[in-house]
Short mmCIF file of C-alpha atoms in Angstrom, two decimals:
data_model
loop_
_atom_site.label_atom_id
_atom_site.label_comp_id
_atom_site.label_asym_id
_atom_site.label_seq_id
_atom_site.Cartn_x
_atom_site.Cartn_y
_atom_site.Cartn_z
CA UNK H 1 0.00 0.00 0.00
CA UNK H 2 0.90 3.83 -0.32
CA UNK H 3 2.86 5.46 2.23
CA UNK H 4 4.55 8.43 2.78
CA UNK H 5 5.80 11.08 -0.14
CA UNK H 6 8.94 9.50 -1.34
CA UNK H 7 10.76 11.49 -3.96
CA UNK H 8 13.35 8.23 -5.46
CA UNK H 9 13.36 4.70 -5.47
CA UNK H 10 11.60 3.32 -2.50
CA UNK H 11 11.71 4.84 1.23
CA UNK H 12 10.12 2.67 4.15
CA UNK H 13 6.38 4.28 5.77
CA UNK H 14 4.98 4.31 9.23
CA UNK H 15 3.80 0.52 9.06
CA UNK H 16 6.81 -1.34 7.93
CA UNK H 17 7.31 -2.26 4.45
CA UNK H 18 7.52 0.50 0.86
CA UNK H 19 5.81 2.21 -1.47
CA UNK H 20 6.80 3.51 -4.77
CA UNK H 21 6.57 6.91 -5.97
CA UNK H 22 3.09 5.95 -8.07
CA UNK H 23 1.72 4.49 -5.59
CA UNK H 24 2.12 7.29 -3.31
CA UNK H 25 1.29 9.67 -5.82
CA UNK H 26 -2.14 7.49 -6.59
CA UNK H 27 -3.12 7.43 -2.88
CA UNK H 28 -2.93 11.16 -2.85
CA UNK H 29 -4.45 11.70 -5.66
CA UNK H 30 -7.68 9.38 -4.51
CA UNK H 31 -7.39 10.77 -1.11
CA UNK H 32 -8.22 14.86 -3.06
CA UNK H 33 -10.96 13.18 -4.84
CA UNK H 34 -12.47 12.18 -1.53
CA UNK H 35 -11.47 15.82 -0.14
CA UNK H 36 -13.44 17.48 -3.35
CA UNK H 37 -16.70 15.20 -2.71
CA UNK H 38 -16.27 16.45 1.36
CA UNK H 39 -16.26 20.10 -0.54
CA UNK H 40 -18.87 19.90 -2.68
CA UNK H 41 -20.96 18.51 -0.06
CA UNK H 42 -21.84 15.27 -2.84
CA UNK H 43 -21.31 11.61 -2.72
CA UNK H 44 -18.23 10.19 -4.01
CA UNK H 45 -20.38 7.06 -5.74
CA UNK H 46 -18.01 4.32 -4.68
CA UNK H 47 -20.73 2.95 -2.61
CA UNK H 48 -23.42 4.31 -4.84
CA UNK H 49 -25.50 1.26 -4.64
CA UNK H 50 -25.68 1.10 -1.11
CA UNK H 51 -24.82 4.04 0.57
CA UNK H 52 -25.14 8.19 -0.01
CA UNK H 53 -21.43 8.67 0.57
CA UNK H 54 -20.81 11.92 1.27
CA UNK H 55 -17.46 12.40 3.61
CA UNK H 56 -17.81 14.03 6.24
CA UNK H 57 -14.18 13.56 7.60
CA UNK H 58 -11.25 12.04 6.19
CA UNK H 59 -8.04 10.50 8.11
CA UNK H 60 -5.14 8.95 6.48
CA UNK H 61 -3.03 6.12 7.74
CA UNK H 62 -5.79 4.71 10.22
CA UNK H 63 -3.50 1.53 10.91
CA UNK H 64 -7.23 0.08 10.19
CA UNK H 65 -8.61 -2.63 8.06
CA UNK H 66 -8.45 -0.39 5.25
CA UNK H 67 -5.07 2.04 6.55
CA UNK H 68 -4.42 3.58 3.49
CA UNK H 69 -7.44 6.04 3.97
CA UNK H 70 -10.65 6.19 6.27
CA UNK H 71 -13.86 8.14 5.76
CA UNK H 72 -16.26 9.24 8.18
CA UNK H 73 -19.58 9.93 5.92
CA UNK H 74 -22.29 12.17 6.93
CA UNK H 75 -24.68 9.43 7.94
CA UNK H 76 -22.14 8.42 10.63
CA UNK H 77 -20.88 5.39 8.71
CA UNK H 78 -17.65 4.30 8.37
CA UNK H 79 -15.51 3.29 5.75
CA UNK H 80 -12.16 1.97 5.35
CA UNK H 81 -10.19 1.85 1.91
CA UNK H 82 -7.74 0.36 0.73
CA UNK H 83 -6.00 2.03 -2.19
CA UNK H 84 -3.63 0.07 -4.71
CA UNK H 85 -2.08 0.78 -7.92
CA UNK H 86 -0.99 -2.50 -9.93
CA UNK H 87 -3.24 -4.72 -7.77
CA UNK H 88 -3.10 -8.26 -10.08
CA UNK H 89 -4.20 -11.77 -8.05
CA UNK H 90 -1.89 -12.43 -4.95
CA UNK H 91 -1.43 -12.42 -1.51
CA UNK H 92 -1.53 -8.39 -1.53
CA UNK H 93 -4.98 -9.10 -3.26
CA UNK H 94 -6.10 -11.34 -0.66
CA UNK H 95 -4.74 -9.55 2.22
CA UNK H 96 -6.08 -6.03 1.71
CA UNK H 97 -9.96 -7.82 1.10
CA UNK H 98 -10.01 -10.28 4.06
CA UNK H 99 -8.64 -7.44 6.67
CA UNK H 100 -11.53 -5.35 5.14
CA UNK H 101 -14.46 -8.52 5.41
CA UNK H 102 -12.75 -9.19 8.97
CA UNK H 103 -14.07 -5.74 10.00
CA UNK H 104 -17.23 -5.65 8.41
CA UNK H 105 -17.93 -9.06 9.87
CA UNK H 106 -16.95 -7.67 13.26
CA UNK H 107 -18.62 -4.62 12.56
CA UNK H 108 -15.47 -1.98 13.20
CA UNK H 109 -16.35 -0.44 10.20
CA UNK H 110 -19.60 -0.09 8.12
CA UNK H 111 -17.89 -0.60 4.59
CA UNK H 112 -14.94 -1.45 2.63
CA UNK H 113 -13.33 -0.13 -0.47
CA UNK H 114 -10.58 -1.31 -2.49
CA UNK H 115 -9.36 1.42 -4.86
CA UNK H 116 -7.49 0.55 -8.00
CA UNK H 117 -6.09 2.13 -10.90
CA UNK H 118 -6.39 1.07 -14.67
CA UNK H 119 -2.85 -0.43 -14.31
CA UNK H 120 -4.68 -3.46 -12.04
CA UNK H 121 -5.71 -6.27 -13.74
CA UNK H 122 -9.00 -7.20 -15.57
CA UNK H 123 -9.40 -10.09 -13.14
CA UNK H 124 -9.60 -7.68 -10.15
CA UNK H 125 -10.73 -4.09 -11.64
CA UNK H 126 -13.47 -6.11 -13.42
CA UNK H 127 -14.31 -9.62 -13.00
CA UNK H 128 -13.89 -9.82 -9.03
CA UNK H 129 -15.57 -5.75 -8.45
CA UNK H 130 -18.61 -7.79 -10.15
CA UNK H 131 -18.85 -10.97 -8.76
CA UNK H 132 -18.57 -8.78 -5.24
CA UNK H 133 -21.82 -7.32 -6.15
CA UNK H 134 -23.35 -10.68 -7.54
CA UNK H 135 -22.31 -12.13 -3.92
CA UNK H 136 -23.62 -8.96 -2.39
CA UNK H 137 -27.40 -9.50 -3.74
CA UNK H 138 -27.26 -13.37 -2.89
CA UNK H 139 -25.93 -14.87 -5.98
CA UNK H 140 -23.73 -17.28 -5.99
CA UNK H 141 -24.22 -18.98 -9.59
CA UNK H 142 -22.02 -18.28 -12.74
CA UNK H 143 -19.03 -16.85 -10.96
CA UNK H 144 -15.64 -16.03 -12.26
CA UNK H 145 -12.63 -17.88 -11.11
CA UNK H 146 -11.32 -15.29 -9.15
CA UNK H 147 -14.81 -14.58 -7.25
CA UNK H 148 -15.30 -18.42 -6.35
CA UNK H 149 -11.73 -18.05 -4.82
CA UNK H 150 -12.70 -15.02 -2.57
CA UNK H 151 -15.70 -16.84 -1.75
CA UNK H 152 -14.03 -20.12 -1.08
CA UNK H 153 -11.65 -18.04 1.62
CA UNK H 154 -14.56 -15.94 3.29
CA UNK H 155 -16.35 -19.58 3.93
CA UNK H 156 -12.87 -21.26 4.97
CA UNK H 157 -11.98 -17.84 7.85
CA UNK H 158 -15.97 -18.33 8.80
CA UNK H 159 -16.88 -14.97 7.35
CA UNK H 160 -20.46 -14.52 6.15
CA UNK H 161 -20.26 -14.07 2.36
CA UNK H 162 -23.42 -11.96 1.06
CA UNK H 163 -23.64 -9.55 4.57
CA UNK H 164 -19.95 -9.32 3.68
CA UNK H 165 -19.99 -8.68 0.22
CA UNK H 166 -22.78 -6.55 0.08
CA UNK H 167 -20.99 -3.50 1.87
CA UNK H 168 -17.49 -4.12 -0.02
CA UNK H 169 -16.58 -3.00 -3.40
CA UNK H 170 -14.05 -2.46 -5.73
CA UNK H 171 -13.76 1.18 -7.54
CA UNK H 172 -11.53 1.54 -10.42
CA UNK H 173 -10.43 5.66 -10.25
CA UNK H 174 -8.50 6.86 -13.11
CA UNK H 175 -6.31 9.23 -11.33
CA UNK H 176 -2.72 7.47 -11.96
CA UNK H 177 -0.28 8.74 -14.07
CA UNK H 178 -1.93 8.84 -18.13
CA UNK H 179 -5.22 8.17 -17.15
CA UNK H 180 -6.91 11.21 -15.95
CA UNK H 181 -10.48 10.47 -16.15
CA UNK H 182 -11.18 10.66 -12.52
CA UNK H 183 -8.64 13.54 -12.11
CA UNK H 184 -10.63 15.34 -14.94
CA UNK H 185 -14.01 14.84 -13.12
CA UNK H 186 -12.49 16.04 -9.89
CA UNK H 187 -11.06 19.17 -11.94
CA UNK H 188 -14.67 19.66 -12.97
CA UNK H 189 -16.08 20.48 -9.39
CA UNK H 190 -13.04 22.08 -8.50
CA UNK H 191 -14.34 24.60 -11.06
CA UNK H 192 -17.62 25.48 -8.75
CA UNK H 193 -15.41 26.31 -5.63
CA UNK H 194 -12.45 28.12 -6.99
CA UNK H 195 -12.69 31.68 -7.58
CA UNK H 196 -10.37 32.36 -10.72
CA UNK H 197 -11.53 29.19 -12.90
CA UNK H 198 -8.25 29.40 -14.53
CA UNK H 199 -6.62 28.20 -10.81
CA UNK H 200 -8.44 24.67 -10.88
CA UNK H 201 -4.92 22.96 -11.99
CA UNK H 202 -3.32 24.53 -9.36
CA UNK H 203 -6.29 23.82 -6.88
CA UNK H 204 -5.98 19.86 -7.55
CA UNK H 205 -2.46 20.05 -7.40
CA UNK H 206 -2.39 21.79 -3.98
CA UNK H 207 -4.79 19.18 -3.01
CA UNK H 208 -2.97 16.69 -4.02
CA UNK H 209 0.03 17.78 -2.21
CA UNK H 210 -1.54 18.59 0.97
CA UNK H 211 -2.66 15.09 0.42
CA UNK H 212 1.05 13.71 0.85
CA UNK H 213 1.21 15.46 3.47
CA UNK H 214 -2.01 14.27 5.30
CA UNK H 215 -0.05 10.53 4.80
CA UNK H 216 2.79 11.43 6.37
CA UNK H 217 1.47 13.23 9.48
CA UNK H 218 -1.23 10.43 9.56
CA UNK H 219 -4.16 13.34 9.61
CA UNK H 220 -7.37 14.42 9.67
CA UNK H 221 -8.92 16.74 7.44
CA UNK H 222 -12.65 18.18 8.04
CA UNK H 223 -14.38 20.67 5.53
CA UNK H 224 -12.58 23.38 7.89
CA UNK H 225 -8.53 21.91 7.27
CA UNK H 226 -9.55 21.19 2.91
CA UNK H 227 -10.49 25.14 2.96
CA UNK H 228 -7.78 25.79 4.72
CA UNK H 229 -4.96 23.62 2.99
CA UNK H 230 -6.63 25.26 -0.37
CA UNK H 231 -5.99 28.85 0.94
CA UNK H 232 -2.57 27.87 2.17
CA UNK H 233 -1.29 27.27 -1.11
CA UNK H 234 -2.99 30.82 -2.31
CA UNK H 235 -6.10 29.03 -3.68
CA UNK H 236 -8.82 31.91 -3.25
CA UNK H 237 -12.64 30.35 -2.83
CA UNK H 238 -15.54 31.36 -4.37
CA UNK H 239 -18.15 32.77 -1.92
CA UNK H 240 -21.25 30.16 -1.21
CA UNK H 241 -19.62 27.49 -3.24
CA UNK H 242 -19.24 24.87 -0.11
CA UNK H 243 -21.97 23.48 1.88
CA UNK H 244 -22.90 24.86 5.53
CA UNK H 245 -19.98 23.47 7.55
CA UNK H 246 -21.60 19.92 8.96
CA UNK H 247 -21.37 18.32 12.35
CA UNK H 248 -18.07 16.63 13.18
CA UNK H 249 -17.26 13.81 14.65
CA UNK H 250 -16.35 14.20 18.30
CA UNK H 251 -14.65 10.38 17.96
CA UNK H 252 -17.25 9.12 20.82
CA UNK H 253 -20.23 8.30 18.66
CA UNK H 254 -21.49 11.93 19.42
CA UNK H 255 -21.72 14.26 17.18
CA UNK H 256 -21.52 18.06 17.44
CA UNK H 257 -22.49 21.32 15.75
CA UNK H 258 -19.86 23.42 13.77
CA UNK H 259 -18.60 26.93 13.87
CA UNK H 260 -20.76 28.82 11.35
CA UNK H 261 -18.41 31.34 11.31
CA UNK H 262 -16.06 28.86 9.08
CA UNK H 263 -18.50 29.05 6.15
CA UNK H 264 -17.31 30.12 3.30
#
């Protein structure tokens, strides 16, 4: 998984282990898309089947289920992702999946998410994201290779496959290095908050980098610390373009009223 900003080679994170420059550079780049949705006040559709995902909070390097990224929506759920760039069929498959069914199972967290890039392979981006969501609604018939095989190793660790499977999914986000899709899409609703459209590159790339940043001090970011890291890098904000700042999480299960004087 992506760690901390590494600027050669490979450099060793937090948790043990490496990432590569990509990878780091594809976490961040997820982790702004989830900071634009907490913006725009909008859902980020990863769980759009089951789940208005709108973040309310973000924190990076959880040492959770999911680690790479957690988000705390405005219905109170949780959700952990995981967030991979070359994912192919493996034990780094397998293990980022089964840490994420553990905790639904156990109910830690309310949802899972493993984020890929175009770079994965078909198998996972596209055969195993579907036969999640064929497991998900109860079907068990027809399934790909790969699917049988997560299903075999849910039933083997005693974890319930279709409660599982129905609040896990695999996104494919095309923010990686020559395939901007997602990053374009971001760009697009950067262009509602920023006050000079002609700053929205330099918006996403400020997000981005406050992004790295976020990884390596393991933070938090609220709709108060994405205006904020925007403005630090000389990013002005159109008036009215964010939502009414929303309650935040007081980490208890309680919730509390925000400043209004932080609106924009």
């Amino acid at each position: 998984m992506a760690r901390a900003i590494v600027t050669s080679g490979q450099r060793a994170n937090p948790a043990g282990g490496s990432a590569t420059a990509g990878g780091v550079s594809f976490q961040a780049r997820v982790t702004a898309i989830a900071a634009i949705a907490l913006l725009r006040g909008q859902p980020l559709g990863w769980l759009s089947e089951v789940e208005r995902d709108i973040p309310n909070e973000l924190l990076a390097e959880t040492n959770g289920p999911g680690d790479d990224l957690r988000l705390v929506l405005r219905t109170g759920a949780i959700v952990e992702a995981q967030i991979k760039k070359g994912l192919n069929r493996g034990p780094d498959l397998w293990d980022a999946l089964l840490a994420l069914a553990r905790a639904i199972q156990t109910k830690s967290i309310g949802y899972g998410v493993l984020a890929v890039d175009f770079e994965s392979s078909a198998t996972v981006r596209a055969e195993l994201a579907q036969g999640i969501r064929r497991l998900g609604d109860g079907r068990d018939d027809a399934l790909k290779d790969i699917t049988e095989d997560f299903k075999q190793r849910l039933e083997s660790g005693g974890l319930g496959v279709q409660t599982i499977c129905s609040r896990l999914r695999v996104v494919v986000l095309h923010c990686a290095e020559g395939d901007a899709a997602s990053e374009m899409a971001a760009k697009a609703e950067l262009a509602h908050i920023c006050a000079d459209s002609a700053a929205v590159d330099h918006a996403w790339l400020a997000l981005s980098t406050a992004a790295q940043k976020l990884m390596v001090d393991r933070g938090r970011w609220t709709l108060v610390q994405v205006k904020g890291a925007l403005r630090a890098h000389g990013v002005a904000l159109r008036p009215g373009s964010t939502p009414a700042l929303p309650a935040t999480s007081t980490g208890s299960g309680r919730w509390l009223a925000a400043d209004s004087s932080y609106a924009a």
